[in-house]
Coordinates of C-alpha atoms in Angstrom, one line a residue:
Chain K
M14 CA 26.7 -28.6 8.3
A15 CA 25.8 -25.0 8.4
T16 CA 28.2 -22.2 9.4
L17 CA 27.1 -20.8 12.7
I18 CA 26.5 -17.1 12.7
D19 CA 28.1 -16.1 16.0
G20 CA 26.1 -13.2 17.2
K21 CA 27.8 -13.1 20.5
N22 CA 31.2 -12.6 19.0
L23 CA 30.0 -10.2 16.4
A24 CA 28.2 -8.1 19.1
K25 CA 31.4 -8.1 21.1
R26 CA 33.4 -6.7 18.1
L27 CA 30.6 -4.2 17.3
N28 CA 30.6 -3.0 20.9
E29 CA 34.4 -2.5 20.7
M30 CA 34.0 -0.3 17.7
T31 CA 31.2 1.6 19.4
A32 CA 33.4 2.2 22.5
Q33 CA 36.1 3.5 20.2
R34 CA 33.7 5.9 18.6
V35 CA 32.5 7.0 22.0
E36 CA 36.0 7.7 23.1
K37 CA 36.7 9.7 19.9
L38 CA 33.6 11.8 20.4
R39 CA 34.8 12.5 24.0
T40 CA 38.4 13.4 23.1
S41 CA 37.8 15.4 19.9
H42 CA 34.4 16.9 20.5
D43 CA 34.1 16.8 24.3
I44 CA 30.7 15.0 23.9
V45 CA 29.4 12.0 25.7
P46 CA 26.5 10.2 23.9
G47 CA 23.4 10.2 26.1
L48 CA 20.8 7.5 26.1
V49 CA 17.6 7.7 28.1
V50 CA 15.6 4.6 28.7
I51 CA 12.1 5.1 30.1
I52 CA 10.4 2.2 31.8
V53 CA 6.8 2.3 33.1
G54 CA 5.9 -0.1 35.8
A55 CA 7.8 -3.0 37.2
D56 CA 7.4 -5.8 34.6
Q57 CA 10.3 -8.2 35.5
A58 CA 11.3 -9.0 32.0
S59 CA 11.3 -5.3 31.1
Q60 CA 13.4 -4.5 34.1
R61 CA 15.9 -7.1 33.1
Y62 CA 16.1 -5.8 29.5
V63 CA 16.5 -2.2 30.7
R64 CA 19.3 -3.2 33.2
N65 CA 21.1 -5.1 30.4
K66 CA 21.0 -2.1 28.1
H67 CA 22.0 0.2 30.9
R68 CA 25.0 -1.9 31.8
T69 CA 26.2 -2.3 28.2
A70 CA 25.9 1.4 27.6
Q71 CA 27.9 2.3 30.7
K72 CA 30.6 -0.2 29.7
L73 CA 30.9 1.5 26.3
G74 CA 31.2 5.0 27.8
I75 CA 27.7 6.0 26.9
N76 CA 25.9 8.2 29.4
S77 CA 22.9 6.0 30.2
T78 CA 20.0 7.1 32.3
I79 CA 17.1 5.0 33.4
K80 CA 13.9 6.8 34.1
E81 CA 11.4 4.7 36.1
L82 CA 7.8 5.7 36.2
S83 CA 5.1 4.1 38.2
S84 CA 2.6 2.0 36.4
D85 CA -0.2 4.5 37.0
V86 CA 1.6 7.4 35.3
S87 CA -0.7 9.4 33.1
Q88 CA -0.2 9.7 29.4
E89 CA 0.3 13.4 29.6
E90 CA 3.1 13.0 32.3
L91 CA 4.9 10.5 30.1
L92 CA 4.6 12.7 26.9
T93 CA 5.8 15.8 28.9
L94 CA 8.8 13.8 30.1
I95 CA 9.6 12.7 26.5
R96 CA 9.3 16.3 25.3
Q97 CA 11.8 17.4 28.0
F98 CA 14.3 14.9 26.7
N99 CA 13.6 15.9 23.1
D100 CA 14.8 19.4 24.1
D101 CA 17.7 18.2 26.2
K102 CA 21.0 18.6 24.3
T103 CA 22.7 16.0 26.4
V104 CA 20.3 13.3 25.3
N105 CA 20.9 11.7 21.9
G106 CA 18.7 8.7 22.1
I107 CA 15.3 8.1 23.8
L108 CA 13.8 4.7 24.2
V109 CA 10.5 3.8 25.9
Q110 CA 10.6 0.2 27.0
D111 CA 7.7 -2.1 26.0
P112 CA 5.1 -3.1 27.2
L113 CA 3.2 0.0 28.4
P114 CA 0.1 0.0 30.7
N115 CA -3.3 0.3 29.1
Q116 CA -3.8 4.0 29.9
I117 CA -0.9 4.9 27.6
D118 CA -1.3 5.1 23.8
E119 CA 1.9 3.4 22.6
K120 CA 1.7 4.8 19.0
L121 CA 1.3 8.4 20.4
V122 CA 4.4 7.8 22.6
T123 CA 6.4 6.6 19.5
K124 CA 5.3 9.7 17.5
T125 CA 6.2 12.1 20.4
I126 CA 9.9 11.0 20.5
A127 CA 11.8 13.4 18.2
P128 CA 12.7 11.4 15.0
E129 CA 16.3 12.4 15.4
K130 CA 16.4 10.9 18.9
D131 CA 14.4 7.8 18.0
V132 CA 17.0 5.3 18.8
D133 CA 14.6 2.4 18.3
G134 CA 13.8 3.5 14.8
F135 CA 10.0 3.2 15.4
H136 CA 8.9 6.7 14.6
P137 CA 6.6 6.8 11.4
E138 CA 8.9 9.3 9.7
N139 CA 11.9 7.0 10.2
V140 CA 9.9 3.9 9.1
G141 CA 8.8 5.8 6.0
K142 CA 12.3 6.7 5.1
L143 CA 13.4 3.1 5.5
Y144 CA 10.6 1.8 3.4
L145 CA 11.3 4.5 0.7
N146 CA 15.1 3.6 0.9
D147 CA 15.8 7.3 1.6
N148 CA 19.5 8.0 1.4
S149 CA 19.7 10.4 4.3
N150 CA 20.7 9.5 7.9
Y151 CA 18.0 8.0 10.0
P152 CA 17.7 5.3 12.7
V153 CA 16.4 1.8 11.9
A154 CA 14.8 -0.8 14.2
C155 CA 17.7 -2.4 16.0
T156 CA 17.0 -6.1 15.6
P157 CA 16.7 -6.0 11.7
K158 CA 19.6 -3.6 11.5
G159 CA 21.7 -6.0 13.5
I160 CA 20.7 -8.9 11.2
M161 CA 21.8 -6.8 8.2
T162 CA 25.2 -6.5 10.0
M163 CA 25.3 -10.2 10.3
F164 CA 24.6 -10.7 6.6
S165 CA 27.3 -8.2 5.8
E166 CA 29.9 -9.8 8.1
Y167 CA 29.3 -13.3 6.7
N168 CA 29.2 -12.0 3.1
I169 CA 25.6 -13.1 2.6
D170 CA 24.5 -11.0 -0.5
L171 CA 20.8 -10.5 -0.8
M172 CA 20.7 -9.1 -4.3
G173 CA 18.1 -11.1 -6.3
K174 CA 17.7 -13.7 -3.6
D175 CA 14.3 -15.2 -2.7
V176 CA 13.7 -14.3 1.0
V177 CA 10.9 -15.0 3.3
M178 CA 10.1 -12.9 6.4
I179 CA 7.8 -14.8 8.8
G180 CA 6.0 -12.2 10.9
R181 CA 4.9 -8.7 10.2
S182 CA 5.5 -6.8 13.4
A183 CA 6.5 -3.2 13.5
I184 CA 9.6 -4.1 15.5
V185 CA 11.0 -6.9 13.4
G186 CA 9.0 -8.2 10.4
K187 CA 8.2 -5.0 8.6
P188 CA 11.6 -3.2 8.9
M189 CA 13.4 -6.4 8.2
A190 CA 11.4 -6.9 5.0
A191 CA 12.1 -3.3 4.0
L192 CA 15.9 -3.7 4.6
M193 CA 16.0 -6.9 2.5
L194 CA 13.9 -5.3 -0.3
N195 CA 16.3 -2.3 -0.3
A196 CA 19.2 -4.8 -0.6
G197 CA 17.7 -6.2 -3.8
A198 CA 15.9 -9.3 -2.6
S199 CA 12.5 -10.6 -3.7
V200 CA 10.7 -10.4 -0.4
T201 CA 7.7 -12.3 0.8
I202 CA 6.1 -11.4 4.1
V203 CA 4.0 -14.2 5.6
H204 CA 2.1 -14.2 9.0
R205 CA -0.6 -15.8 11.0
H206 CA -3.2 -15.3 8.2
S207 CA -1.0 -16.9 5.5
K208 CA -2.5 -20.0 3.9
D209 CA 0.8 -22.0 3.5
V210 CA 4.0 -20.5 4.9
A211 CA 6.0 -23.6 3.9
S212 CA 5.2 -23.1 0.2
Y213 CA 7.3 -20.0 0.5
T214 CA 10.0 -21.1 2.8
K215 CA 10.7 -24.3 0.9
N216 CA 11.9 -22.2 -2.1
A217 CA 13.6 -19.5 -0.1
D218 CA 17.3 -18.7 -0.1
V219 CA 17.0 -16.8 3.1
I220 CA 14.4 -17.3 5.9
V221 CA 14.0 -14.9 8.8
S222 CA 11.6 -16.1 11.5
A223 CA 10.1 -13.8 14.1
T224 CA 6.9 -15.4 15.3
G225 CA 7.6 -16.2 18.9
H226 CA 6.4 -19.8 18.4
L227 CA 8.3 -23.0 18.8
H228 CA 8.8 -25.2 15.7
T229 CA 7.9 -22.4 13.2
V230 CA 10.7 -23.7 11.0
T231 CA 11.5 -27.4 10.7
A232 CA 13.9 -29.2 8.3
D233 CA 10.9 -30.0 5.9
D234 CA 10.3 -26.2 5.5
V235 CA 13.8 -25.4 4.4
K236 CA 15.6 -25.8 1.0
P237 CA 19.1 -27.3 1.2
G238 CA 21.7 -24.5 1.5
A239 CA 19.2 -21.9 2.9
V240 CA 20.3 -19.1 5.3
V241 CA 18.1 -19.3 8.4
I242 CA 17.9 -16.4 10.9
D243 CA 16.0 -17.0 14.1
V244 CA 14.7 -14.0 15.9
G245 CA 12.5 -16.0 18.3
Q246 CA 13.0 -16.1 22.0
N247 CA 10.9 -18.9 23.4
M248 CA 10.9 -21.2 26.4
N249 CA 10.8 -24.8 25.5
E250 CA 9.2 -27.7 27.4
D251 CA 12.4 -28.0 29.5
G252 CA 12.5 -24.3 30.4
H253 CA 15.4 -23.5 28.1
L254 CA 15.6 -20.4 25.9
V255 CA 15.1 -21.5 22.3
G256 CA 14.2 -19.9 19.0
D257 CA 11.4 -20.3 16.5
V258 CA 13.6 -22.7 14.5
D259 CA 14.1 -26.4 15.3
F260 CA 17.8 -25.9 15.4
D261 CA 19.1 -29.5 15.5
D262 CA 16.7 -30.5 12.8
V263 CA 17.4 -27.5 10.4
E264 CA 21.1 -27.0 11.0
P265 CA 22.4 -29.9 8.8
K266 CA 20.4 -28.6 5.9
A267 CA 21.2 -24.9 6.1
S268 CA 24.3 -23.0 4.8
F269 CA 24.2 -20.4 7.6
I270 CA 22.1 -20.4 10.8
T271 CA 21.9 -18.3 13.9
P272 CA 21.7 -20.1 17.3
V273 CA 19.4 -19.1 20.1
P274 CA 20.8 -17.9 22.5
G275 CA 23.9 -16.3 21.1
G276 CA 22.6 -15.3 17.7
V277 CA 20.3 -12.3 17.0
G278 CA 19.8 -11.4 20.6
P279 CA 23.2 -10.0 21.4
M280 CA 23.2 -8.1 18.1
T281 CA 20.1 -6.2 19.1
I282 CA 21.6 -4.5 22.1
A283 CA 24.9 -3.9 20.4
T284 CA 23.0 -2.2 17.5
L285 CA 21.1 -0.1 20.0
M286 CA 24.5 1.1 21.3
Q287 CA 25.9 1.6 17.8
Q288 CA 22.8 3.6 16.9
T289 CA 23.0 5.8 20.0
V290 CA 26.4 6.8 18.7
D291 CA 25.1 7.2 15.1
L292 CA 22.5 9.6 16.4
T293 CA 25.1 11.6 18.3
E294 CA 27.4 11.9 15.3
W295 CA 24.4 12.9 13.1
S296 CA 23.5 15.6 15.6
L297 CA 26.9 17.1 15.1
L298 CA 26.5 17.0 11.3
R299 CA 23.3 19.1 11.7
E300 CA 25.0 21.8 13.8
Chain Z
M2 CA -14.0 -15.4 -18.9
A3 CA -12.9 -12.9 -16.3
T4 CA -15.1 -10.2 -14.8
L5 CA -13.8 -6.9 -16.2
I6 CA -13.1 -4.4 -13.4
D7 CA -14.6 -1.2 -14.8
G8 CA -12.3 1.5 -13.5
K9 CA -14.0 4.1 -15.7
N10 CA -17.4 3.6 -14.3
L11 CA -16.2 3.2 -10.7
A12 CA -14.2 6.4 -11.0
K13 CA -17.3 8.1 -12.3
R14 CA -19.3 7.0 -9.2
L15 CA -16.4 7.9 -6.9
N16 CA -16.3 11.4 -8.5
E17 CA -20.0 11.8 -7.9
M18 CA -19.6 11.0 -4.2
T19 CA -16.7 13.4 -4.0
A20 CA -18.7 16.1 -5.6
Q21 CA -21.5 15.6 -3.0
R22 CA -18.9 15.8 -0.2
V23 CA -17.6 19.0 -1.7
E24 CA -21.1 20.4 -1.9
K25 CA -21.7 19.5 1.7
L26 CA -18.5 21.2 2.9
R27 CA -19.5 24.3 1.0
T28 CA -23.1 24.4 2.4
S29 CA -22.5 23.3 6.0
H30 CA -19.0 24.7 6.6
D31 CA -18.6 27.4 3.9
I32 CA -15.4 25.7 2.9
V33 CA -14.2 24.9 -0.7
P34 CA -11.4 22.2 -0.8
G35 CA -8.3 23.7 -2.3
L36 CA -5.8 21.7 -4.5
V37 CA -2.6 23.2 -5.7
V38 CA -0.7 21.4 -8.5
I39 CA 2.9 22.7 -9.1
I40 CA 4.4 21.9 -12.4
V41 CA 8.1 22.6 -13.3
G42 CA 9.0 22.9 -16.9
A43 CA 6.9 22.1 -20.0
D44 CA 7.1 18.3 -20.3
Q45 CA 4.2 17.5 -22.6
A46 CA 2.9 14.4 -20.8
S47 CA 3.1 16.2 -17.4
Q48 CA 1.2 19.2 -18.8
R49 CA -1.5 16.8 -20.0
Y50 CA -1.7 15.0 -16.6
V51 CA -1.9 18.3 -14.8
R52 CA -4.7 19.7 -17.1
N53 CA -6.6 16.4 -16.6
K54 CA -6.4 16.8 -12.8
H55 CA -7.3 20.4 -13.0
R56 CA -10.4 19.8 -15.2
T57 CA -11.7 17.0 -13.0
A58 CA -11.1 19.0 -9.8
Q59 CA -13.0 22.0 -11.2
K60 CA -15.9 19.7 -12.4
L61 CA -16.2 18.4 -8.8
G62 CA -16.3 21.9 -7.3
I63 CA -12.7 21.7 -5.9
N64 CA -10.8 24.9 -6.0
S65 CA -7.9 23.9 -8.2
T66 CA -4.8 26.0 -8.9
I67 CA -2.0 25.2 -11.3
K68 CA 1.3 26.8 -10.5
E69 CA 3.7 26.7 -13.4
L70 CA 7.3 27.3 -12.8
S71 CA 10.0 27.5 -15.4
S72 CA 12.4 24.6 -15.8
D73 CA 15.3 26.6 -14.4
V74 CA 13.6 27.4 -11.1
S75 CA 16.0 27.1 -8.2
Q76 CA 15.4 24.5 -5.5
E77 CA 15.0 27.2 -2.8
E78 CA 12.3 29.1 -4.9
L79 CA 10.3 25.9 -5.2
L80 CA 10.7 25.0 -1.5
T81 CA 9.7 28.6 -0.5
L82 CA 6.6 28.3 -2.7
I83 CA 5.6 25.0 -1.1
R84 CA 6.1 26.5 2.4
Q85 CA 3.7 29.3 1.4
F86 CA 1.1 26.8 0.4
N87 CA 1.7 24.8 3.6
D88 CA 0.8 28.0 5.6
D89 CA -2.1 28.9 3.3
K90 CA -5.4 27.9 5.0
T91 CA -7.3 27.8 1.7
V92 CA -5.0 25.1 0.4
N93 CA -5.8 21.5 1.5
G94 CA -3.8 19.5 -0.9
I95 CA -0.4 20.2 -2.5
L96 CA 1.0 18.1 -5.4
V97 CA 4.3 18.5 -7.2
Q98 CA 4.0 16.9 -10.7
D99 CA 6.8 14.4 -11.7
P100 CA 9.3 14.6 -13.3
L101 CA 11.4 17.4 -11.8
P102 CA 14.6 18.9 -13.5
N103 CA 18.0 17.9 -12.2
Q104 CA 18.7 20.9 -10.0
I105 CA 15.8 19.9 -7.8
D106 CA 16.1 17.2 -5.0
E107 CA 12.8 15.4 -5.4
K108 CA 13.0 13.7 -2.0
L109 CA 13.5 17.1 -0.3
V110 CA 10.5 18.5 -2.2
T111 CA 8.4 15.6 -0.9
K112 CA 9.5 16.1 2.7
T113 CA 8.8 19.8 2.5
I114 CA 5.1 19.4 1.8
A115 CA 3.3 19.4 5.1
P116 CA 2.2 15.8 5.8
E117 CA -1.4 16.9 6.4
K118 CA -1.5 18.5 2.8
D119 CA 0.4 15.7 1.1
V120 CA -2.4 14.7 -1.2
D121 CA -0.1 12.2 -3.1
G122 CA 0.7 10.4 0.1
F123 CA 4.5 10.4 -0.6
H124 CA 5.8 12.1 2.6
P125 CA 7.9 9.7 4.7
E126 CA 5.7 10.2 7.7
N127 CA 2.6 9.2 5.8
V128 CA 4.4 6.3 4.2
G129 CA 5.6 5.2 7.6
K130 CA 2.1 5.3 9.0
L131 CA 0.8 3.3 6.1
Y132 CA 3.6 0.7 6.5
L133 CA 2.9 0.5 10.3
N134 CA -0.9 0.3 9.6
D135 CA -1.5 3.3 11.8
N136 CA -5.1 3.8 12.6
S137 CA -5.1 7.6 12.4
N138 CA -6.1 9.7 9.3
Y139 CA -3.4 10.1 6.7
P140 CA -3.1 10.2 2.9
V141 CA -2.0 7.2 0.9
A142 CA -0.6 7.0 -2.6
C143 CA -3.5 7.5 -5.0
T144 CA -3.0 4.6 -7.4
P145 CA -2.7 1.9 -4.7
K146 CA -5.6 3.4 -2.8
G147 CA -7.7 3.4 -5.9
I148 CA -6.9 -0.2 -6.5
M149 CA -8.0 -1.0 -2.9
T150 CA -11.3 0.7 -3.7
M151 CA -11.6 -1.6 -6.7
F152 CA -11.0 -4.7 -4.6
S153 CA -13.6 -3.5 -2.1
E154 CA -16.2 -2.7 -4.8
Y155 CA -15.8 -6.1 -6.5
N156 CA -15.8 -7.9 -3.1
I157 CA -12.3 -9.2 -3.6
D158 CA -11.1 -10.1 -0.1
L159 CA -7.3 -10.2 0.4
M160 CA -7.3 -11.9 3.8
G161 CA -4.9 -14.8 3.7
K162 CA -4.5 -14.5 -0.1
D163 CA -1.2 -15.1 -1.9
V164 CA -0.5 -11.8 -3.7
V165 CA 2.4 -10.7 -5.8
M166 CA 3.4 -7.1 -6.4
I167 CA 5.6 -6.7 -9.5
G168 CA 7.5 -3.5 -9.1
R169 CA 8.8 -1.7 -6.0
S170 CA 8.4 2.0 -6.8
A171 CA 7.6 4.5 -4.1
I172 CA 4.5 5.5 -6.0
V173 CA 2.9 2.2 -6.7
G174 CA 4.7 -1.0 -5.6
K175 CA 5.7 -0.2 -2.1
P176 CA 2.4 1.4 -0.9
M177 CA 0.4 -1.2 -2.8
A178 CA 2.3 -4.0 -1.0
A179 CA 1.8 -2.3 2.3
L180 CA -2.0 -1.9 1.8
M181 CA -2.3 -5.6 0.8
L182 CA -0.2 -6.7 3.8
N183 CA -2.4 -4.6 6.1
A184 CA -5.5 -6.3 4.5
G185 CA -4.1 -9.7 5.6
A186 CA -2.5 -11.0 2.4
S187 CA 0.8 -12.9 2.2
V188 CA 2.7 -10.4 0.1
T189 CA 5.6 -10.9 -2.2
I190 CA 7.4 -8.0 -3.9
V191 CA 9.4 -8.8 -7.0
H192 CA 11.3 -6.4 -9.2
R193 CA 14.0 -6.1 -11.9
H194 CA 16.5 -8.0 -9.7
S195 CA 14.2 -11.0 -9.0
K196 CA 15.4 -14.4 -10.3
D197 CA 12.1 -15.8 -11.3
V198 CA 9.0 -13.6 -11.2
A199 CA 6.8 -16.3 -12.7
S200 CA 7.6 -18.8 -9.9
Y201 CA 5.6 -16.4 -7.7
T202 CA 2.9 -15.2 -10.1
K203 CA 2.0 -18.8 -11.0
N204 CA 0.9 -19.5 -7.5
A205 CA -0.7 -16.1 -6.8
D206 CA -4.3 -15.4 -6.1
V207 CA -3.8 -11.7 -6.9
I208 CA -1.2 -10.2 -9.2
V209 CA -0.6 -6.4 -9.4
S210 CA 1.8 -5.4 -12.2
A211 CA 3.5 -1.9 -12.2
T212 CA 6.6 -2.4 -14.3
G213 CA 5.9 -0.2 -17.4
H214 CA 7.0 -3.1 -19.6
L215 CA 4.9 -4.8 -22.2
H216 CA 4.3 -8.6 -21.8
T217 CA 5.2 -8.5 -18.1
V218 CA 2.3 -10.9 -17.4
T219 CA 1.3 -13.6 -19.9
A220 CA -1.2 -16.5 -19.6
D221 CA 1.6 -18.8 -18.6
D222 CA 2.4 -16.7 -15.6
V223 CA -1.1 -16.8 -14.2
K224 CA -2.9 -19.4 -12.2
P225 CA -6.5 -20.1 -13.3
G226 CA -8.9 -17.8 -11.4
A227 CA -6.3 -15.2 -10.4
V228 CA -7.2 -11.6 -10.0
V229 CA -5.0 -9.5 -12.3
I230 CA -4.5 -5.7 -11.8
D231 CA -2.6 -3.8 -14.5
V232 CA -1.0 -0.5 -13.5
G233 CA 1.1 -0.3 -16.7
Q234 CA 0.6 2.5 -19.2
N235 CA 2.7 1.5 -22.3
M236 CA 2.6 2.2 -26.0
N237 CA 2.5 -1.0 -28.0
E238 CA 4.0 -1.6 -31.5
D239 CA 0.8 -0.1 -33.1
G240 CA 1.0 3.1 -31.0
H241 CA -1.9 2.1 -28.8
L242 CA -2.0 2.5 -25.0
V243 CA -1.7 -0.9 -23.4
G244 CA -0.8 -2.2 -20.0
D245 CA 1.9 -4.6 -18.6
V246 CA -0.4 -7.5 -19.0
D247 CA -1.1 -9.4 -22.3
F248 CA -4.8 -8.8 -21.8
D249 CA -6.3 -11.0 -24.6
D250 CA -4.0 -13.9 -23.5
V251 CA -4.6 -13.6 -19.7
E252 CA -8.3 -12.6 -19.6
P253 CA -9.8 -16.1 -20.3
K254 CA -7.7 -17.5 -17.4
A255 CA -8.4 -14.7 -14.8
S256 CA -11.4 -14.3 -12.5
F257 CA -11.1 -10.5 -12.5
I258 CA -9.0 -8.3 -14.6
T259 CA -8.5 -4.5 -15.2
P260 CA -8.4 -3.3 -18.8
V261 CA -5.9 -0.6 -20.0
P262 CA -7.2 2.0 -20.7
G263 CA -10.3 2.2 -18.5
G264 CA -9.0 0.3 -15.5
V265 CA -6.6 1.6 -12.9
G266 CA -5.9 4.9 -14.7
P267 CA -9.2 6.7 -14.1
M268 CA -9.2 5.5 -10.5
T269 CA -5.9 7.3 -9.8
I270 CA -7.3 10.8 -10.6
A271 CA -10.7 10.0 -8.9
T272 CA -8.8 9.0 -5.8
L273 CA -6.7 12.2 -5.9
M274 CA -9.9 14.1 -5.8
Q275 CA -11.4 11.9 -3.0
Q276 CA -8.2 12.4 -1.0
T277 CA -8.3 16.2 -1.5
V278 CA -11.7 16.2 0.2
D279 CA -10.4 13.7 2.9
L280 CA -7.6 16.1 3.7
T281 CA -10.1 19.0 3.9
E282 CA -12.4 17.1 6.3
W283 CA -9.5 16.0 8.4
S284 CA -8.3 19.6 8.7
L285 CA -11.7 20.4 10.2
L286 CA -11.4 17.6 12.7
R287 CA -8.1 19.1 13.9
E288 CA -9.5 22.5 14.5

């Protein structure tokens, strides 16, 4: 029987700490952290994510603004808006919600957000600092950062461990691999072109899956006592939200496991809030 | 019997191509690529490296300048000098030779070099772009980039291959891992904290060693037919320059192997020259 990593509860406690930090910034510095979320077009899932972030931010005392742009907005209009927010002292974090319409160059959008307001941690300069294990203050992609908080809270030490990251996306796989490498793990990144993912996972102390595919990790793929982190958010045949991992199958073999829902998901938004406040505090340090 | 990857010959050919590109820039754009190498203090090995780079650059028609600073130079003096070269249109590449004295913050030095003149590819923004597999033009650490040229010249395809990077330095291990990941390999990074390096290398199609330790890779650590790349530069018991790999032991088992000397070493300087010209051409594209 694995210990369940309770992301929902951990996110709740993280949010409480974030709310206290917001309150302290307000009372001692007369500052309210400002988060701007830009959404282009009316993709339903995106709208729901953005509303979730907005509601959580408001609950924690963060000044959250949603900026809705029509799906035919030009690239230059979007970049101009981002530059305005870069220059706006009341804005500490800027986030552009995925996905973006075809006329927009997503990488250019990411690079246009000021690195010190890049609350998603996607700017190349911030990614580079992470990969180099730079010891200054910089934002990190929220899902991986939230998973590191889980490791820390459950006293899962990565030093010298054999870990496998399944997936090499810019949002999860790559930053997660960098964080685990920086924490002293031997890190393998596998992906759609890998010959034999199981040959790695079968020997791994820690497995993080972020493929978006059902049944990516089954009991046969896991060594007894492994830590299994499930970043997947998939619909199963019955229309239920499930992860990449066959939970019922894997859970008896694992030492720690995250459920879906209630695992990594809640930690992502809570980390976004935490990082909005981080950025605000760091901006004070620069003054 | 392995095929020997002849870095010396390949570097020679690469240098010839670079010289041709320099000549073309001169005749068709009236531009001479400019490389500035800053050296602080009189470390003998560093002096030798710098002279080597200088001599090669001159031979290829690159305008090379060595800037020698005394070992007690202040950080601000060094940064001011870098900023002057950042603003100098005749300078296309800036390199600060390792190691630096204690009063200098090496990471700050790296970040002060303009990303578009960062001929070593160490600036966080360039590292981030590499890790994100950005499709724009940016410099990449020269030793890993030179190794990728070797793979390409010897038709060693990394797609789907199991590769192991031994060492996680900013100069070799991390950028090398990123390049191989971008080329479609399943990449494992192991290092001094790893439990069992051989458990990875024994199953690897490609092994790159950059530990600076003798006997890092022996025949027992290698699968028959593996490609073995040796970045090490060590002195053996007899005072000879050798790599991390037990060459005589491993060579009969490998499919391809780099010798030391004459393997990766010459490719690093040749790639530095190539990248100086890259930076010069990219600067024209920005105008």
